[in-house]
mmCIF file of C-alpha atoms and ligand atoms in Angstrom:
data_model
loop_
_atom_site.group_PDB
_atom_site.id
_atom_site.type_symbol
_atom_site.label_atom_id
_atom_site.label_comp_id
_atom_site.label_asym_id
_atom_site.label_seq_id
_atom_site.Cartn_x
_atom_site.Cartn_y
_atom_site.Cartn_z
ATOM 1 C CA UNK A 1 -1.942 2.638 -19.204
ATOM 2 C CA UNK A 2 -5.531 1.694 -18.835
ATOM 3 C CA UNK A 3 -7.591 0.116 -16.169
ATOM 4 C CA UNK A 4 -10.728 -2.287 -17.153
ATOM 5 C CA UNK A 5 -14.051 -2.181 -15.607
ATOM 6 C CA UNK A 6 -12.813 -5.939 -14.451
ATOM 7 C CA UNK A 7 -10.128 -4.554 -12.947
ATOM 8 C CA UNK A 8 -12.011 -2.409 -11.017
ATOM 9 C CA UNK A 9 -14.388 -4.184 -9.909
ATOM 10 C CA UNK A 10 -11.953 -6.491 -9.111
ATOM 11 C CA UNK A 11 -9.821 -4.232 -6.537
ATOM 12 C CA UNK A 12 -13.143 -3.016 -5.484
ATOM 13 C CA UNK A 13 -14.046 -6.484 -4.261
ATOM 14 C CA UNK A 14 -11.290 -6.707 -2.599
ATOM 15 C CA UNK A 15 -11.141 -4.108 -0.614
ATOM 16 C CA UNK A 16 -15.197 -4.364 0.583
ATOM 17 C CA UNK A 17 -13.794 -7.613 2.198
ATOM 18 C CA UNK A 18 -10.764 -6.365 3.598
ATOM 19 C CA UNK A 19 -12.358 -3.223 5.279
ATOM 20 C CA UNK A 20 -13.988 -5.778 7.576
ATOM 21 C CA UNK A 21 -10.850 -6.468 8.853
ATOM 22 C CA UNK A 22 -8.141 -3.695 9.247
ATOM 23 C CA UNK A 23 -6.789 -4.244 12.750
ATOM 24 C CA UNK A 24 -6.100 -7.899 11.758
ATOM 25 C CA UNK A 25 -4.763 -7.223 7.966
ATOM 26 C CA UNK A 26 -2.878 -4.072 9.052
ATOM 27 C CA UNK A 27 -0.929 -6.254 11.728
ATOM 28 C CA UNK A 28 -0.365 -9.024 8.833
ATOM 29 C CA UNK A 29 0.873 -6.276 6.358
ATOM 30 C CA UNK A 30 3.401 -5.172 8.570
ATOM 31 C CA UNK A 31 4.914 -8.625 9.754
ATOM 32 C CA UNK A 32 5.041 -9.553 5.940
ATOM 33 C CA UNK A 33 7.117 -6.310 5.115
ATOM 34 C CA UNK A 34 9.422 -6.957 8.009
ATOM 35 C CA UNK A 35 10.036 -10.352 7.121
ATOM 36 C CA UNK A 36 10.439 -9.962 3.541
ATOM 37 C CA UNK A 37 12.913 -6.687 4.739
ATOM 38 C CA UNK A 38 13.685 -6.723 8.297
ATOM 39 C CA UNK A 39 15.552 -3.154 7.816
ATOM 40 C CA UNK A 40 12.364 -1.706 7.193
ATOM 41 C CA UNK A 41 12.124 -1.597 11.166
ATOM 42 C CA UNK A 42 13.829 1.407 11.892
ATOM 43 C CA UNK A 43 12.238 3.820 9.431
ATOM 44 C CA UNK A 44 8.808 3.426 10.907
ATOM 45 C CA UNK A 45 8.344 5.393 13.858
ATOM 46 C CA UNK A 46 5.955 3.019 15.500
ATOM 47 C CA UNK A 47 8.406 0.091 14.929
ATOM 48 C CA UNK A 48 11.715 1.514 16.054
ATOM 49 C CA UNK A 49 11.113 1.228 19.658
ATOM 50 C CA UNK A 50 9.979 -2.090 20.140
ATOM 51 C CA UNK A 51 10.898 -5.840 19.934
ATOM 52 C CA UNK A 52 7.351 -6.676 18.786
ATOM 53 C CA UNK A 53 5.185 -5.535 15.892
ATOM 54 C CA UNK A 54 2.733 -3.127 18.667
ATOM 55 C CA UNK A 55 -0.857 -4.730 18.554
ATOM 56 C CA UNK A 56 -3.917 -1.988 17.911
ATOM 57 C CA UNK A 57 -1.123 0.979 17.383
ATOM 58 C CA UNK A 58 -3.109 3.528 15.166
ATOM 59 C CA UNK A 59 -0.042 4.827 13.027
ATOM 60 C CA UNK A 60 0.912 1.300 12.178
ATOM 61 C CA UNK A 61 -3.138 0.979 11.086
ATOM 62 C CA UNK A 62 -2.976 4.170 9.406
ATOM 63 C CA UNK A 63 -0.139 3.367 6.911
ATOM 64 C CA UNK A 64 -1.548 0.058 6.323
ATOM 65 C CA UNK A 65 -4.949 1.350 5.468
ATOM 66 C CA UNK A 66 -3.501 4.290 3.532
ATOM 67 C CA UNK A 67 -1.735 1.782 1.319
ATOM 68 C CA UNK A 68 -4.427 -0.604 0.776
ATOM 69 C CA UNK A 69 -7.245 2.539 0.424
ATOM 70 C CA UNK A 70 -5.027 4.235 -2.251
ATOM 71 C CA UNK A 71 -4.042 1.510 -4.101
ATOM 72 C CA UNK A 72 -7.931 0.732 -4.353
ATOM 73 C CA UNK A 73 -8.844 4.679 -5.279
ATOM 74 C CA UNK A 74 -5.794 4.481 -7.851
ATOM 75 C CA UNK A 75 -7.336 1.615 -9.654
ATOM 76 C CA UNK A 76 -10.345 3.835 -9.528
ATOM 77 C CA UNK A 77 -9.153 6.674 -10.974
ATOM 78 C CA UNK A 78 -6.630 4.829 -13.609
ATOM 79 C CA UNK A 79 -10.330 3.281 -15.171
ATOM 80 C CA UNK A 80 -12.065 6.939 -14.966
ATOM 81 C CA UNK A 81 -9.380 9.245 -15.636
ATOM 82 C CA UNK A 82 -6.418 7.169 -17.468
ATOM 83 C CA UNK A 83 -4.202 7.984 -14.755
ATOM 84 C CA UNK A 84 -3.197 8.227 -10.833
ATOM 85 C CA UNK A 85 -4.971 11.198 -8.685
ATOM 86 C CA UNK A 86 -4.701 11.266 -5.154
ATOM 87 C CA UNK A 87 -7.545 12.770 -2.986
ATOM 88 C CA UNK A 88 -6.636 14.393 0.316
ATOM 89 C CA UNK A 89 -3.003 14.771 -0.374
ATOM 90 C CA UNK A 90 -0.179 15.634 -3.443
ATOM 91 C CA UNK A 91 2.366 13.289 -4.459
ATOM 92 C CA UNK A 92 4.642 16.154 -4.007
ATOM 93 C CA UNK A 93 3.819 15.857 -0.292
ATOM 94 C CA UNK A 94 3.633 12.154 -0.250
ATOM 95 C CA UNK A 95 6.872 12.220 -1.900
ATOM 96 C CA UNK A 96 8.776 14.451 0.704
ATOM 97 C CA UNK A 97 7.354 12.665 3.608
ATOM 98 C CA UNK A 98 9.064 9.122 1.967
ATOM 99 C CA UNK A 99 12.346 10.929 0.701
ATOM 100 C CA UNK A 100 12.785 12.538 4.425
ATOM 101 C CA UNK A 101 11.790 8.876 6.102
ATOM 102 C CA UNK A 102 14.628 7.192 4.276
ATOM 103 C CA UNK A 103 12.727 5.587 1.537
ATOM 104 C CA UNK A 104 14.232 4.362 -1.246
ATOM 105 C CA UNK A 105 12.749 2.821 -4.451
ATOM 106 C CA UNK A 106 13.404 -0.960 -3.110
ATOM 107 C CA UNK A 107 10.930 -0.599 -0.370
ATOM 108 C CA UNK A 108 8.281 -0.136 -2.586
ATOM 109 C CA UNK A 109 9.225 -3.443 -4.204
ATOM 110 C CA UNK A 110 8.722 -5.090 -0.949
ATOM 111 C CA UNK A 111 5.934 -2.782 0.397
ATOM 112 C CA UNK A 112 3.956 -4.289 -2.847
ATOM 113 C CA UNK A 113 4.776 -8.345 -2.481
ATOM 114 C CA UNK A 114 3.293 -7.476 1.585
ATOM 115 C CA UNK A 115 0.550 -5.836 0.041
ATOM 116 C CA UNK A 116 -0.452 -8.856 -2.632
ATOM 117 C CA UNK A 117 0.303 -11.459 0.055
ATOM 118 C CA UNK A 118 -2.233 -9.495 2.305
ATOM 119 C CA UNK A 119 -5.102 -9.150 -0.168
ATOM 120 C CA UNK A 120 -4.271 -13.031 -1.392
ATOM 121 C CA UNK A 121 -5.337 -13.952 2.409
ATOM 122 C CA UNK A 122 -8.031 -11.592 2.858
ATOM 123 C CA UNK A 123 -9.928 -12.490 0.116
ATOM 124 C CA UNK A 124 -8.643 -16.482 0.892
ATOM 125 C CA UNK A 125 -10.844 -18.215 -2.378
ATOM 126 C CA UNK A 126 -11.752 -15.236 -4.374
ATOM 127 C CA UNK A 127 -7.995 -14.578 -5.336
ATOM 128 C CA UNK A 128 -7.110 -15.275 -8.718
ATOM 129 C CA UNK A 129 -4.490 -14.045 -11.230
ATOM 130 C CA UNK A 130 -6.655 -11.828 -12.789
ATOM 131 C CA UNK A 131 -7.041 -9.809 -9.042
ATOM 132 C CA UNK A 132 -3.522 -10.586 -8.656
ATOM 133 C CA UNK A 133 -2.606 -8.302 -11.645
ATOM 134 C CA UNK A 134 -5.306 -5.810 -10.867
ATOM 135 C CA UNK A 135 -3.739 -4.937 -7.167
ATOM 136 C CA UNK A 136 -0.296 -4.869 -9.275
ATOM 137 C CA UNK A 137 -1.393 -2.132 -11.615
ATOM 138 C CA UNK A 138 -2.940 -0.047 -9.204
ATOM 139 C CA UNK A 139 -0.018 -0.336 -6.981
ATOM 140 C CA UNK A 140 2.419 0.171 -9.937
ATOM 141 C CA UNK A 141 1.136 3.311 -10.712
ATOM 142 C CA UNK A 142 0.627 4.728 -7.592
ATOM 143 C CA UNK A 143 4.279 3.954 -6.841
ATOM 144 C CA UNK A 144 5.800 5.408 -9.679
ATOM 145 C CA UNK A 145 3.918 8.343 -9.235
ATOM 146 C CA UNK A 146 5.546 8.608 -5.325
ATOM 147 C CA UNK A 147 8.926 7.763 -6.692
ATOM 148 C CA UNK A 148 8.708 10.235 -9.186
ATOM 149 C CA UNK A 149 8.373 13.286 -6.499
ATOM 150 C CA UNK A 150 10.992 11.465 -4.490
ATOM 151 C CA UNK A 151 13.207 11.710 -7.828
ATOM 152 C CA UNK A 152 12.059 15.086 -8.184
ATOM 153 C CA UNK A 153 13.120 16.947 -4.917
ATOM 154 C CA UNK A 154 16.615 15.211 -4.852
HETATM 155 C C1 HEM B 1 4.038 7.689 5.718
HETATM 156 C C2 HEM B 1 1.383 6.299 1.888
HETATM 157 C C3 HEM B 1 4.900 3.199 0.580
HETATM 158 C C4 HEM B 1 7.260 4.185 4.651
HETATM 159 C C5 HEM B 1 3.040 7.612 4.757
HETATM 160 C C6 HEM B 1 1.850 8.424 4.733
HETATM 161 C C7 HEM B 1 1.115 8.054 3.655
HETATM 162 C C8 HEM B 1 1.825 6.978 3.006
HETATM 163 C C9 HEM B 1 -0.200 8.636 3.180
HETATM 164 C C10 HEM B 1 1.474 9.458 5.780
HETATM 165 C C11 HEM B 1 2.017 10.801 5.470
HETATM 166 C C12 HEM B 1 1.630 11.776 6.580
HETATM 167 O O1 HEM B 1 0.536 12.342 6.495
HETATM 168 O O2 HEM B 1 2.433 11.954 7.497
HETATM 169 C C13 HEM B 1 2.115 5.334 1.208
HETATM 170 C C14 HEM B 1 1.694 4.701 -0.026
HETATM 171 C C15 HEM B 1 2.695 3.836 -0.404
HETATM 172 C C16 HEM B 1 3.728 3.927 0.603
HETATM 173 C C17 HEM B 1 0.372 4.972 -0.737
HETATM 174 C C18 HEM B 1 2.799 2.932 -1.579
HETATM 175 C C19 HEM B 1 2.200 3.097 -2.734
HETATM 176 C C20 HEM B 1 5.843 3.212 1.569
HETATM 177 C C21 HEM B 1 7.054 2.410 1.551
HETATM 178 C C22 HEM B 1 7.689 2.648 2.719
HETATM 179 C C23 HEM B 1 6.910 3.639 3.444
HETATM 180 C C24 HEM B 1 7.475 1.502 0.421
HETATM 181 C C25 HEM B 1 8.954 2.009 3.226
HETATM 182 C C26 HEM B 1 9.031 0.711 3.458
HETATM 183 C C27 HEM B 1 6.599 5.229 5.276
HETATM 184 C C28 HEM B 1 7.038 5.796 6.551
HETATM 185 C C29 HEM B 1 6.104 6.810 6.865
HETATM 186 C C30 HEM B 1 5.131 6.837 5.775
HETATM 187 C C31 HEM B 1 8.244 5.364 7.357
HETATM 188 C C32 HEM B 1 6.060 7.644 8.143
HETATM 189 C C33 HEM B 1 5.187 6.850 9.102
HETATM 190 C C34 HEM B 1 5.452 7.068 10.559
HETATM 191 O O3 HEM B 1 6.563 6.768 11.035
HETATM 192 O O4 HEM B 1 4.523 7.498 11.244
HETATM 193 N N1 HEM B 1 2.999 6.736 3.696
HETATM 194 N N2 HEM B 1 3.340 4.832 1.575
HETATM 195 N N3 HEM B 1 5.786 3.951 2.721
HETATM 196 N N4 HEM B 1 5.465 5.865 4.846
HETATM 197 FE FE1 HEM B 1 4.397 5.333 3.212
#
């Protein structure tokens, strides 16, 4: 499905404002996937170990940033190319790494309502419907394309 130059420029937006503040959004992002699934502790090695969500941890930053920097780049590439590429990486990979974590297709359910909660705060007035749905897309797609190598390799 397609992406419109709104929609974009909308994730775009977004994400300008929210690269001002990763340490603080990252730490957000994680405390609203553990609330939403408290499980979700024990499959992130960074989380296992400790009572607290750890403060300026770089893997916790690094997943957090990954998701919100490849859900932007997917919007991207849905408007230019009509569909999901990832740069750096393969889904195949990205797929493995999720299958072999534990992952299952819930999580990404829950990994997306953190995700939209995040942005809805870290762009506080700018957030509308229309950015709502943009960030949902993006994220969509991206997902099923992960899901799809997790389906693939079991
Ligand atoms: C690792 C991206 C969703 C759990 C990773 C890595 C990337 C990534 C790039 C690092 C791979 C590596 O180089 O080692 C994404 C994206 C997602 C997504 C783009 C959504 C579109 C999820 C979900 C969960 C999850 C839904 C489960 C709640 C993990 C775990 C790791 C990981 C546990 C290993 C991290 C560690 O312990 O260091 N993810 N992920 N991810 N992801 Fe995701």
């Amino acid at each position: 499905m397609g992406f419109t130059e709104k929609q974009e420029a909308l994730v775009k937006e977004s994400w300008e404002l929210m690269k001002q503040n990763i340490p603080e959004l990252s730490l957000r992002f994680f405390t609203l996937i553990l609330e939403i699934a408290p499980a979700a502790k024990k499959m992130f090695s960074f989380l296992k170990e400790s009572d607290q969500i750890p403060q300026n941890n770089p893997k916790l930053k690094a997943h957090a940033v990954k998701v919100f920097k490849m859900t932007c780049e997917s919007g991207i590439q849905l408007r230019e190319k009509g569909e999901v590429v990832v740069a750096d990486t393969t889904f195949k990979y990205l797929g493995s790494v999720h299958l072999h974590k534990g992952v299952i297709d819930p999580h990404f359910e829950v990994v997306k309502e953190a995700l939209l909660r995040t942005v809805e705060e870290a762009v506080g007035e700018k957030w509308s419907e229309e950015m709502c749905g943009a960030w949902c897309e993006a994220y969509d797609q991206l997902a099923n394309a992960i899901k799809a190598e997790m389906k693939e390799e079991t």
